[in-house]
Short mmCIF file of C-alpha atoms in Angstrom, two decimals:
data_model
loop_
_atom_site.label_atom_id
_atom_site.label_comp_id
_atom_site.label_asym_id
_atom_site.label_seq_id
_atom_site.Cartn_x
_atom_site.Cartn_y
_atom_site.Cartn_z
CA MET I 151 -10.83 38.90 -66.19
CA THR I 152 -12.28 42.41 -64.25
CA SER I 153 -11.86 43.70 -61.68
CA LEU I 154 -15.41 42.78 -60.89
CA SER I 155 -14.93 39.34 -61.45
CA ASP I 156 -11.56 39.46 -59.27
CA ARG I 157 -13.93 41.30 -56.63
CA TYR I 158 -16.66 37.99 -56.65
CA VAL I 159 -13.88 35.09 -56.87
CA ASP I 160 -11.62 36.63 -54.18
CA THR I 161 -15.47 37.02 -51.69
CA THR I 162 -15.64 33.67 -52.22
CA LEU I 163 -12.41 32.10 -51.62
CA ARG I 164 -12.29 34.48 -48.21
CA ARG I 165 -14.80 32.59 -46.89
CA LEU I 166 -13.51 28.74 -47.91
CA PRO I 167 -10.33 27.02 -46.17
CA PRO I 168 -7.44 27.49 -47.45
CA ARG I 169 -6.29 24.54 -48.88
CA GLN I 170 -9.42 24.47 -51.12
CA ARG I 171 -8.69 27.94 -52.37
CA THR I 172 -6.25 27.38 -55.42
CA ASP I 173 -8.34 24.94 -56.94
CA ILE I 174 -11.90 26.00 -56.21
CA GLU I 175 -10.68 29.62 -57.80
CA ARG I 176 -9.55 28.06 -61.05
CA GLU I 177 -12.60 26.09 -61.47
CA LEU I 178 -14.63 29.29 -60.62
CA ARG I 179 -12.96 31.65 -63.00
CA ALA I 180 -13.32 29.27 -65.73
CA ALA I 181 -17.12 29.40 -64.95
CA ILE I 182 -17.53 32.47 -65.19
CA ALA I 183 -15.40 32.91 -68.36
CA ASP I 184 -17.48 30.14 -69.92
CA ALA I 185 -20.49 32.00 -68.78
CA VAL I 186 -19.62 35.19 -69.81
CA ASP I 187 -18.44 33.99 -73.20
CA ASP I 188 -21.84 32.46 -73.64
CA ARG I 189 -23.65 36.10 -72.87
CA LEU I 190 -20.92 37.59 -75.42
CA ALA I 191 -21.95 34.97 -78.04
CA ALA I 192 -25.49 36.18 -77.68
CA GLY I 193 -24.57 39.20 -78.51
CA ALA I 194 -24.99 41.43 -75.28
CA ASP I 195 -21.51 43.60 -74.38
CA ALA I 196 -18.66 42.72 -72.29
CA ASP I 197 -19.60 44.41 -69.12
CA GLU I 198 -23.43 43.25 -69.12
CA ALA I 199 -22.56 39.63 -69.81
CA GLU I 200 -20.17 39.92 -66.84
CA VAL I 201 -22.56 41.17 -64.62
CA ALA I 202 -25.45 39.24 -65.79
CA ALA I 203 -22.65 35.80 -65.53
CA LEU I 204 -21.96 36.91 -61.83
CA THR I 205 -25.77 37.84 -60.71
CA GLU I 206 -26.60 33.62 -62.27
CA LEU I 207 -24.07 32.36 -60.01
CA GLY I 208 -25.51 34.59 -56.49
CA ASP I 209 -24.30 35.35 -53.25
CA PRO I 210 -20.42 34.83 -53.10
CA ALA I 211 -21.37 32.99 -49.66
CA ARG I 212 -23.88 30.75 -50.81
CA LEU I 213 -21.74 29.64 -52.69
CA ALA I 214 -19.00 29.15 -50.88
CA ALA I 215 -21.38 28.26 -47.91
CA GLY I 216 -22.15 25.03 -50.72
CA TYR I 217 -18.78 25.00 -51.68
CA ALA I 218 -17.23 24.12 -47.60
CA ASP I 219 -20.56 22.07 -46.63
CA ARG I 220 -21.62 24.74 -44.38
CA PRO I 221 -25.02 25.06 -43.06
CA LEU I 222 -26.77 28.59 -43.66
CA HIS I 223 -29.25 28.07 -41.33
CA LEU I 224 -29.18 29.62 -37.57
CA ILE I 225 -28.69 26.41 -35.10
CA GLY I 226 -28.39 23.73 -36.66
CA PRO I 227 -29.70 19.97 -36.48
CA GLY I 228 -26.15 19.49 -34.29
CA LEU I 229 -26.79 21.67 -32.06
CA TYR I 230 -29.93 21.71 -31.97
CA LEU I 231 -30.52 19.32 -28.83
CA ASP I 232 -27.92 20.97 -26.73
CA TYR I 233 -29.13 24.05 -27.45
CA THR I 234 -32.71 23.39 -26.68
CA ARG I 235 -31.42 21.49 -23.40
CA LEU I 236 -29.80 24.43 -22.02
CA LEU I 237 -32.64 26.88 -22.66
CA THR I 238 -34.83 24.43 -21.27
CA THR I 239 -32.65 24.41 -17.57
CA LEU I 240 -31.71 28.08 -18.03
CA LEU I 241 -35.47 29.13 -18.74
CA ALA I 242 -36.50 26.30 -15.88
CA THR I 243 -34.25 27.56 -13.07
CA VAL I 244 -33.54 30.62 -13.40
CA VAL I 245 -36.24 32.56 -13.95
CA PRO I 246 -38.38 30.91 -10.99
CA ALA I 247 -35.37 31.98 -9.14
CA VAL I 248 -34.96 36.17 -10.42
CA ALA I 249 -39.32 35.89 -9.96
CA GLY I 250 -38.69 34.63 -6.29
CA VAL I 251 -35.92 36.72 -5.40
CA VAL I 252 -37.93 40.03 -6.67
CA GLY I 253 -41.11 39.00 -5.39
CA PHE I 254 -39.55 38.31 -1.94
CA THR I 255 -37.91 41.85 -2.05
CA HIS I 256 -40.75 43.93 -2.68
CA GLY I 257 -43.36 41.69 -0.81
CA VAL I 258 -41.10 42.93 2.00
CA GLN I 259 -40.75 46.17 1.55
CA GLU I 260 -44.63 46.24 1.90
CA LEU I 261 -45.39 47.60 -1.86
CA PRO I 262 -48.88 47.43 -3.17
CA VAL I 263 -49.79 43.76 -4.35
CA LEU I 264 -50.33 45.52 -8.00
CA THR I 265 -46.98 46.37 -7.70
CA VAL I 266 -45.28 43.46 -6.52
CA ILE I 267 -47.02 41.18 -8.89
CA GLY I 268 -46.34 43.05 -12.13
CA ASP I 269 -42.62 43.58 -10.40
CA THR I 270 -42.00 39.79 -10.62
CA LEU I 271 -43.86 39.16 -13.78
CA SER I 272 -41.54 42.12 -15.88
CA ALA I 273 -38.70 40.83 -14.00
CA ALA I 274 -38.71 37.41 -15.06
CA PHE I 275 -39.65 38.24 -18.13
CA THR I 276 -37.09 40.23 -19.17
CA THR I 277 -34.60 37.66 -17.18
CA ALA I 278 -36.17 34.73 -19.81
CA VAL I 279 -35.76 37.31 -23.22
CA GLN I 280 -32.27 37.66 -21.90
CA ILE I 281 -31.33 33.94 -21.33
CA ALA I 282 -33.22 33.04 -24.45
CA PHE I 283 -30.51 35.86 -26.63
CA TRP I 284 -27.85 35.19 -25.40
CA THR I 285 -27.50 31.82 -25.75
CA THR I 286 -28.82 31.54 -28.89
CA VAL I 287 -26.01 33.86 -29.85
CA VAL I 288 -23.55 31.67 -28.04
CA PHE I 289 -24.78 28.59 -30.21
CA ALA I 290 -24.91 30.28 -33.46
CA MET I 291 -21.42 31.26 -32.98
CA ILE I 292 -20.29 28.09 -32.26
CA GLU I 293 -22.35 26.57 -35.05
CA ARG I 294 -20.15 29.22 -37.07
CA THR I 295 -17.13 28.09 -36.02
CA PRO I 296 -15.59 24.98 -36.17
CA ALA I 297 -12.85 25.17 -34.52
CA LEU I 298 -15.41 25.66 -31.06
CA ARG I 299 -17.01 21.51 -32.44
CA LEU I 300 -16.49 18.62 -31.63
CA PRO I 301 -15.21 17.33 -34.57
CA ASP I 302 -16.78 13.96 -33.52
CA ARG I 303 -20.22 14.52 -32.91
CA ALA I 304 -21.65 10.90 -32.80
CA TRP I 305 -22.56 10.75 -29.28
CA THR I 306 -20.99 7.91 -26.84
CA PRO I 307 -21.30 7.98 -22.87
CA ASP I 308 -18.39 9.64 -22.10
CA SER I 309 -20.51 12.67 -23.63
CA LEU I 310 -22.34 12.76 -20.58
CA PRO I 311 -22.10 15.94 -18.51
CA ALA I 312 -20.25 16.00 -15.69
CA PRO I 313 -22.01 15.32 -12.73
CA PRO I 314 -22.81 18.76 -11.41
CA PRO I 315 -20.40 19.94 -8.44
CA SER I 316 -22.97 19.34 -5.74
CA ARG I 317 -22.37 16.04 -5.66
CA ARG I 318 -18.76 16.76 -4.15
CA ALA I 319 -18.69 17.62 -0.23
CA ARG I 320 -18.78 21.52 -0.61
CA TRP I 321 -15.65 23.14 0.53
CA GLY I 322 -17.70 25.05 3.11
CA GLU I 323 -18.97 22.05 4.65
CA LEU I 324 -15.59 20.17 4.54
CA VAL I 325 -14.15 23.49 6.66
CA ALA I 326 -17.20 22.96 9.06
CA GLU I 327 -16.53 19.49 9.08
CA SER I 328 -13.10 19.64 10.37
CA VAL I 329 -13.81 22.51 12.59
CA ALA I 330 -15.99 20.02 14.78
CA LEU I 331 -14.51 17.30 14.18
CA VAL I 332 -11.36 19.38 15.89
CA LEU I 333 -13.39 20.58 18.67
CA VAL I 334 -15.80 17.54 19.33
CA SER I 335 -12.46 15.64 20.08
CA THR I 336 -10.81 18.21 22.07
CA PHE I 337 -13.69 18.35 24.01
CA VAL I 338 -14.08 14.48 24.50
CA LEU I 339 -10.10 14.13 24.84
CA LEU I 340 -9.88 16.34 27.77
CA ALA I 341 -13.37 15.53 29.49
CA PRO I 342 -11.38 13.01 31.70
CA VAL I 343 -8.96 16.09 33.37
CA VAL I 344 -10.73 19.00 32.55
CA SER I 345 -14.32 19.87 34.25
CA PRO I 346 -16.24 22.55 35.85
CA GLU I 347 -17.30 19.30 38.48
CA THR I 348 -15.15 17.93 41.27
CA ASP I 349 -15.01 14.89 43.53
CA ALA I 350 -14.92 15.43 47.13
CA ASN I 351 -10.84 14.73 46.12
CA GLY I 352 -10.90 17.61 44.15
CA GLU I 353 -10.60 15.17 41.38
CA PRO I 354 -12.45 16.54 37.81
CA ILE I 355 -15.64 14.38 37.45
CA ASN I 356 -15.65 13.22 33.57
CA ILE I 357 -18.89 13.95 31.72
CA PHE I 358 -18.98 11.14 29.94
CA ASP I 359 -18.85 7.46 31.34
CA PRO I 360 -15.47 6.44 32.04
CA TRP I 361 -16.73 2.89 31.01
CA LEU I 362 -16.25 4.51 27.18
CA TRP I 363 -12.32 4.95 28.54
CA ASP I 364 -11.78 1.46 30.18
CA THR I 365 -12.97 -0.71 27.17
CA GLY I 366 -11.15 1.85 24.37
CA PHE I 367 -14.64 2.72 22.94
CA VAL I 368 -13.85 5.96 23.12
CA TYR I 369 -10.80 5.96 20.62
CA VAL I 370 -12.67 3.82 18.31
CA PHE I 371 -15.26 6.28 17.66
CA LEU I 372 -12.74 8.57 17.43
CA THR I 373 -10.89 6.93 14.90
CA LEU I 374 -14.18 6.44 12.81
CA ALA I 375 -15.02 10.21 12.62
CA ALA I 376 -11.76 10.99 11.69
CA ALA I 377 -11.91 8.25 8.69
CA THR I 378 -15.54 9.86 7.97
CA LEU I 379 -13.83 13.80 7.74
CA ALA I 380 -10.79 12.00 5.77
CA PHE I 381 -13.46 10.59 3.33
CA SER I 382 -15.31 13.62 2.86
CA PHE I 383 -11.57 15.12 2.00
CA VAL I 384 -10.89 12.60 -0.27
CA ARG I 385 -14.38 12.83 -2.30
CA TYR I 386 -13.44 16.77 -2.25
CA TYR I 387 -10.34 15.52 -4.68
CA VAL I 388 -10.60 12.34 -5.67
CA ARG I 389 -12.83 11.38 -8.80
CA TRP I 390 -15.87 9.39 -7.66
CA THR I 391 -15.64 5.90 -7.76
CA LEU I 392 -18.01 2.56 -6.51
CA PRO I 393 -15.05 1.15 -3.79
CA LEU I 394 -14.64 4.14 -2.73
CA ALA I 395 -17.99 5.45 -2.33
CA ILE I 396 -18.52 1.80 -0.81
CA ALA I 397 -15.58 2.45 1.82
CA GLY I 398 -16.44 6.27 2.68
CA ALA I 399 -20.27 5.13 3.48
CA LEU I 400 -19.43 2.23 5.59
CA VAL I 401 -16.69 4.26 7.30
CA ASN I 402 -19.99 6.49 7.94
CA VAL I 403 -22.60 4.38 9.21
CA ALA I 404 -19.99 2.68 11.01
CA ALA I 405 -19.10 5.90 13.20
CA ALA I 406 -23.22 6.50 13.24
CA VAL I 407 -23.84 2.78 14.30
CA THR I 408 -20.97 3.03 17.25
CA LEU I 409 -22.66 6.11 18.71
CA ILE I 410 -26.08 4.89 18.89
CA TRP I 411 -25.07 1.85 20.42
CA ALA I 412 -22.84 3.59 23.09
CA ALA I 413 -26.16 5.89 23.55
CA ALA I 414 -28.72 2.58 23.96
CA THR I 415 -26.42 1.49 26.19
CA ASP I 416 -26.43 4.22 28.62
CA HIS I 417 -22.87 4.56 27.93
CA MET I 418 -22.84 7.71 27.02
CA ILE I 419 -22.62 9.92 30.37
CA ASN I 420 -21.36 9.94 33.42
CA PRO I 421 -23.89 8.89 36.06
CA ALA I 422 -21.59 11.00 38.75
CA PHE I 423 -21.32 13.80 36.65
CA VAL I 424 -24.99 14.20 36.48
CA ALA I 425 -25.65 14.21 40.06
CA ALA I 426 -22.63 16.29 40.78
CA ALA I 427 -24.13 18.97 38.50
CA GLY I 428 -27.21 18.97 39.71
CA TRP I 429 -28.97 17.98 36.78
CA PRO I 430 -32.29 16.49 36.36
CA ALA I 431 -32.55 12.57 36.50
CA GLU I 432 -33.36 12.54 32.82
CA ALA I 433 -30.85 14.39 31.57
CA ALA I 434 -28.77 11.43 30.59
CA ASN I 435 -31.60 10.01 28.73
CA TRP I 436 -32.27 13.00 26.70
CA ILE I 437 -28.94 13.54 26.27
CA ASN I 438 -28.74 9.40 25.17
CA VAL I 439 -32.09 10.12 22.71
CA GLY I 440 -30.78 13.18 21.22
CA LEU I 441 -27.27 12.02 20.17
CA ILE I 442 -29.49 8.38 18.65
CA VAL I 443 -31.39 11.05 16.63
CA ILE I 444 -28.34 12.75 15.23
CA ALA I 445 -26.90 9.46 14.07
CA ILE I 446 -30.53 8.44 12.95
CA GLY I 447 -30.25 11.30 10.73
CA THR I 448 -26.56 11.02 9.28
CA LEU I 449 -27.59 7.22 8.49
CA LEU I 450 -29.97 8.35 6.58
CA HIS I 451 -28.22 11.04 4.96
CA THR I 452 -24.99 8.64 3.75
CA VAL I 453 -27.63 6.52 2.13
CA THR I 454 -29.55 8.54 0.09
CA GLU I 455 -26.88 10.72 -0.73
CA SER I 456 -25.22 7.41 -1.84
CA PHE I 457 -28.14 5.97 -3.84
CA ARG I 458 -27.94 10.01 -5.70
CA GLN I 459 -24.39 9.79 -6.61
CA ALA I 460 -24.65 6.07 -7.80
CA ARG I 461 -27.22 7.52 -10.09
CA LEU I 462 -25.26 10.04 -11.49
CA HIS I 463 -21.98 8.04 -12.59
CA MET D 226 -47.58 30.92 -46.62
CA PRO D 227 -47.92 32.35 -49.89
CA GLU D 228 -49.32 29.38 -52.71
CA ASP D 229 -46.35 29.87 -54.76
CA GLU D 230 -44.05 29.61 -52.06
CA LEU D 231 -45.44 26.14 -50.72
CA LEU D 232 -45.20 24.55 -54.04
CA SER D 233 -41.58 25.83 -54.39
CA THR D 234 -40.87 24.28 -50.82
CA HIS D 235 -42.55 20.90 -51.84
CA LEU D 236 -41.15 20.95 -55.27
CA GLN D 237 -37.79 21.49 -53.95
CA GLU D 238 -38.22 18.54 -52.00
CA LEU D 239 -39.56 16.60 -54.45
CA ARG D 240 -37.05 17.12 -56.97
CA ARG D 241 -33.79 16.80 -54.32
CA GLY D 242 -31.46 14.20 -55.22
CA THR D 243 -32.97 13.92 -59.21
CA VAL D 244 -30.17 16.75 -60.23
CA VAL D 245 -27.96 14.12 -58.73
CA LEU D 246 -29.09 11.19 -60.77
CA ALA D 247 -29.08 13.29 -64.09
CA CYS D 248 -25.28 14.20 -63.36
CA LEU D 249 -24.21 11.13 -63.13
CA LEU D 250 -25.84 9.83 -65.60
CA ILE D 251 -25.14 12.99 -67.92
CA LEU D 252 -21.18 12.51 -67.04
CA GLU D 253 -20.54 9.04 -68.06
CA ARG D 254 -19.16 10.90 -70.75
CA PRO D 255 -16.73 13.95 -69.37
CA ASN D 256 -18.06 17.23 -69.32
CA TYR D 257 -17.36 20.25 -67.59
CA GLY D 258 -19.24 23.04 -65.11
CA TYR D 259 -20.41 25.07 -67.70
CA ALA D 260 -21.25 22.85 -69.84
CA LEU D 261 -22.81 20.22 -67.87
CA LEU D 262 -25.04 23.46 -66.53
CA ASP D 263 -26.48 24.10 -69.77
CA LEU D 264 -27.51 20.22 -70.80
CA LEU D 265 -29.15 20.07 -67.64
CA GLU D 266 -31.46 22.66 -68.19
CA ARG D 267 -31.68 21.72 -71.70
CA HIS D 268 -33.29 18.47 -70.18
CA GLY D 269 -35.51 20.34 -68.38
CA PHE D 270 -33.48 20.17 -64.84
CA ALA D 271 -33.42 23.43 -63.19
CA VAL D 272 -30.70 23.93 -61.37
CA ASP D 273 -28.74 27.11 -60.00
CA ALA D 274 -24.80 27.32 -60.81
CA ASN D 275 -24.51 28.24 -57.03
CA THR D 276 -25.83 24.48 -56.42
CA LEU D 277 -24.24 22.43 -58.86
CA TYR D 278 -20.80 23.58 -58.97
CA PRO D 279 -20.70 22.67 -54.46
CA LEU D 280 -22.47 19.47 -55.48
CA LEU D 281 -19.95 18.60 -57.99
CA ARG D 282 -17.20 18.86 -55.41
CA ARG D 283 -19.63 16.86 -52.88
CA LEU D 284 -19.65 13.77 -55.45
CA GLU D 285 -15.90 14.14 -56.40
CA LYS D 286 -15.56 13.59 -52.83
CA GLN D 287 -17.81 10.69 -52.35
CA GLY D 288 -15.75 9.07 -55.18
CA LEU D 289 -18.72 8.97 -57.54
CA LEU D 290 -16.72 11.48 -59.58
CA THR D 291 -13.26 12.03 -61.02
CA SER D 292 -11.73 15.07 -62.17
CA ASP D 293 -8.77 16.43 -64.49
CA TRP D 294 -8.51 20.17 -65.52
CA ASN D 295 -7.95 19.94 -69.56
CA THR D 296 -5.22 22.05 -70.61
CA ASP D 297 -5.10 21.40 -73.99
CA GLU D 298 -7.53 24.45 -75.07
CA ALA D 299 -6.88 28.16 -74.03
CA ARG D 300 -9.25 27.68 -71.22
CA PRO D 301 -8.19 25.15 -69.10
CA ARG D 302 -11.73 23.34 -67.58
CA LYS D 303 -11.80 20.92 -65.12
CA PHE D 304 -13.84 18.12 -66.16
CA TYR D 305 -15.90 15.77 -64.30
CA ARG D 306 -16.27 12.43 -65.30
CA SER D 307 -18.46 9.38 -63.48
CA THR D 308 -16.66 6.66 -61.31
CA GLU D 309 -17.68 3.46 -61.61
CA ARG D 310 -19.16 3.31 -58.29
CA GLY D 311 -21.27 6.98 -59.60
CA THR D 312 -22.20 4.77 -62.37
CA ALA D 313 -23.90 1.87 -59.91
CA LEU D 314 -25.13 4.49 -57.98
CA ALA D 315 -27.14 5.91 -60.88
CA GLY D 316 -28.77 2.36 -61.99
CA ALA D 317 -29.86 1.97 -58.35
CA LEU D 318 -31.13 5.40 -58.45
CA GLY D 319 -32.90 5.17 -61.76
CA ARG D 320 -34.45 1.84 -60.62
CA ASP D 321 -35.47 3.51 -57.41
CA TRP D 322 -37.00 6.48 -59.99
CA ASP D 323 -38.98 3.71 -62.13
CA GLN D 324 -40.01 1.78 -59.10
CA LEU D 325 -41.97 5.31 -57.51
CA ASP D 326 -43.45 6.32 -61.06
CA THR D 327 -44.94 2.93 -61.36
CA ALA D 328 -45.98 3.28 -57.72
CA LEU D 329 -47.39 6.38 -58.43
CA ARG D 330 -49.38 5.41 -61.84
CA THR D 331 -50.89 3.01 -59.90
CA LEU D 332 -52.08 4.98 -56.68
CA LYS D 333 -53.28 7.73 -59.39
CA GLY D 334 -55.46 4.85 -61.26
CA GLU D 335 -56.76 3.87 -58.67
CA SER D 336 -58.33 7.02 -56.83
#
């Protein structure tokens, strides 16, 4: 066996998993030797015979691919659907976004219309080409690297993509919600003792209806508000479950309904405060209407959000 | 696509599988890779060494062939032989082939 055959065998084996190498090497060397002998018997000289035998065996990369049962195409059937899905999603979202941003920023600069259109189209085109190129490169690498692929390509519901992070309360929302709750609670709890208006005895006049304190309603409401915030935190940190989602939605609904009820029964604003502050007579009504609108908005949001999340799971 | 490329694509699709059947039939008597290549060619089955050697391995992995290293001669060679399962599969494939042949003849007779 000369160096040419050795190089051929080595090149083939290098592309194969180590545990297959020994057996395939023996087999391959025997096959080459047989082919060479055949040609020597037919009267060829040794070098010719070897070159002809190896030529007949063909590209070692192709041979190794056959031995390893490895596909010789770029994006194979196993990854094709993932590939097209990701590519479609990226193209459908990123390209319009880039085009929108470029069109908007250039439009704001009051460039000529044709320039704006041209720049927008060329930015969209470049983005599309980049996305297609890099997605293809990544998938080709995954396809060629068995370690990167899932061992079992069979689809199960478990392989469904994780719900997008947007289903969770975002961190910024969480912070804003916490700050708002602390401010509102402080304001409400201090209202009986701190007020811009004082009565004849110099006592502060509560902006809120004292009825809320007399009945303990205010504490129910603050508790529900705190529970709403707690569920927002839970939703941020804990996996979505049906019981958790229902409990969270119910707390939200309870808080909103409580607010609506207090506002609708005119138990929110202290009439004495409105009089002392010299507000128009209708002010309390408008505040009530505003609070009811906010509460209904919260309700609708809770309901639609629940539907959306339930569909995701 | 040039005409002969079109032809070769369709021929390849048409013949895919016949090499498997031919191997299983020939290897009811043990034989080694290079001799099998030669036999196939002489019986009119054009197959590349590049395709045949990996195919033999695959069939062995599927339990249709078994192999043994014969070290009696000067050059050790891997001899393949059809298993019972391989022979059974060859029978089934052969019957299917006959049915297809009959069906095609009927089609051609009708037209």
